[in-house]
Amino acid sequence: ETAPGTERLWVTTDRLHRRTCPSTECGSVGRLALGEGVTVREIQNGWARISDSYDAACRGGDSGMVETGNAACTPDNGIEGGRLAEWVSASFLSSTPPADAPRR
């Protein structure tokens, strides 16, 4: 078993949203592509946190980091104290890189 924050997993779908909290209701700060590798810091209810928290660029109550969906700088959107961490659905991650994917 690997220590938390050291497990490397690979994306198994064409586009995987990087969300502000572990829910499809949360805003997307971008996407990962098929074959991209991520370091998983924790897993919670089928969601993997793939970043440490960072500045959410909150202005006027909305995050400048969110590209699509819910941009509210609120705890229920995963943004607390003006900071967010990125989450992806763990069901689209694999411990082995997809054979047909470019290595990233």
PDB file of N, CA, C and O in Angstrom, residues 16 21 27 37 43 48 66 69 76 84 89 102-103:
ATOM      1  N   LEU A  16     -12.079  14.379 -18.306  1.00  0.00           N
ATOM      2  CA  LEU A  16     -12.463  14.205 -16.907  1.00  0.00           C
ATOM      3  C   LEU A  16     -12.415  15.563 -16.213  1.00  0.00           C
ATOM      4  O   LEU A  16     -11.363  16.179 -16.119  1.00  0.00           O
ATOM      5  N   CYS A  21     -15.228  20.373  -5.627  1.00  0.00           N
ATOM      6  CA  CYS A  21     -15.573  19.501  -4.500  1.00  0.00           C
ATOM      7  C   CYS A  21     -16.018  18.153  -5.052  1.00  0.00           C
ATOM      8  O   CYS A  21     -16.235  18.016  -6.256  1.00  0.00           O
ATOM      9  N   GLY A  27     -18.363  23.215  -9.363  1.00  0.00           N
ATOM     10  CA  GLY A  27     -17.785  23.824 -10.554  1.00  0.00           C
ATOM     11  C   GLY A  27     -16.598  23.045 -11.093  1.00  0.00           C
ATOM     12  O   GLY A  27     -15.927  22.312 -10.368  1.00  0.00           O
ATOM     13  N   GLY A  37      -1.657  11.412 -16.068  1.00  0.00           N
ATOM     14  CA  GLY A  37      -1.404  10.861 -14.741  1.00  0.00           C
ATOM     15  C   GLY A  37      -1.677  11.891 -13.662  1.00  0.00           C
ATOM     16  O   GLY A  37      -1.434  13.080 -13.862  1.00  0.00           O
ATOM     17  N   ILE A  43      -9.109   9.706  -1.141  1.00  0.00           N
ATOM     18  CA  ILE A  43     -10.317   9.265  -1.834  1.00  0.00           C
ATOM     19  C   ILE A  43     -11.464   9.333  -0.840  1.00  0.00           C
ATOM     20  O   ILE A  43     -11.317   8.952   0.324  1.00  0.00           O
ATOM     21  N   ALA A  48     -11.669  11.373  -5.954  1.00  0.00           N
ATOM     22  CA  ALA A  48     -10.250  11.471  -5.618  1.00  0.00           C
ATOM     23  C   ALA A  48      -9.828  12.938  -5.618  1.00  0.00           C
ATOM     24  O   ALA A  48     -10.091  13.662  -6.582  1.00  0.00           O
ATOM     25  N   VAL A  66     -13.018  28.818 -11.807  1.00  0.00           N
ATOM     26  CA  VAL A  66     -14.044  27.919 -12.344  1.00  0.00           C
ATOM     27  C   VAL A  66     -14.344  28.273 -13.794  1.00  0.00           C
ATOM     28  O   VAL A  66     -14.657  29.408 -14.119  1.00  0.00           O
ATOM     29  N   GLY A  69     -19.922  25.653 -14.782  1.00  0.00           N
ATOM     30  CA  GLY A  69     -20.702  25.200 -13.635  1.00  0.00           C
ATOM     31  C   GLY A  69     -20.665  26.180 -12.476  1.00  0.00           C
ATOM     32  O   GLY A  69     -20.422  27.376 -12.651  1.00  0.00           O
ATOM     33  N   ASP A  76     -20.203  24.784   0.357  1.00  0.00           N
ATOM     34  CA  ASP A  76     -20.891  23.679  -0.306  1.00  0.00           C
ATOM     35  C   ASP A  76     -20.412  23.476  -1.742  1.00  0.00           C
ATOM     36  O   ASP A  76     -20.691  22.451  -2.357  1.00  0.00           O
ATOM     37  N   LEU A  84      -9.541  26.393  -2.805  1.00  0.00           N
ATOM     38  CA  LEU A  84     -10.184  25.179  -3.316  1.00  0.00           C
ATOM     39  C   LEU A  84      -9.137  24.104  -3.563  1.00  0.00           C
ATOM     40  O   LEU A  84      -7.945  24.394  -3.676  1.00  0.00           O
ATOM     41  N   SER A  89     -13.764  12.206 -10.404  1.00  0.00           N
ATOM     42  CA  SER A  89     -14.446  10.943 -10.136  1.00  0.00           C
ATOM     43  C   SER A  89     -13.431   9.808 -10.210  1.00  0.00           C
ATOM     44  O   SER A  89     -12.785   9.598 -11.240  1.00  0.00           O
ATOM     45  N   PRO A 102      -2.007   8.240 -25.170  1.00  0.00           N
ATOM     46  CA  PRO A 102      -0.652   8.822 -25.170  1.00  0.00           C
ATOM     47  C   PRO A 102      -0.183   8.970 -23.725  1.00  0.00           C
ATOM     48  O   PRO A 102      -0.983   9.254 -22.840  1.00  0.00           O
ATOM     49  N   ARG A 103       1.093   8.762 -23.479  1.00  0.00           N
ATOM     50  CA  ARG A 103       1.646   8.918 -22.132  1.00  0.00           C
ATOM     51  C   ARG A 103       1.829  10.395 -21.855  1.00  0.00           C
ATOM     52  O   ARG A 103       2.345  11.123 -22.694  1.00  0.00           O
TER      53      ARG A 103
END
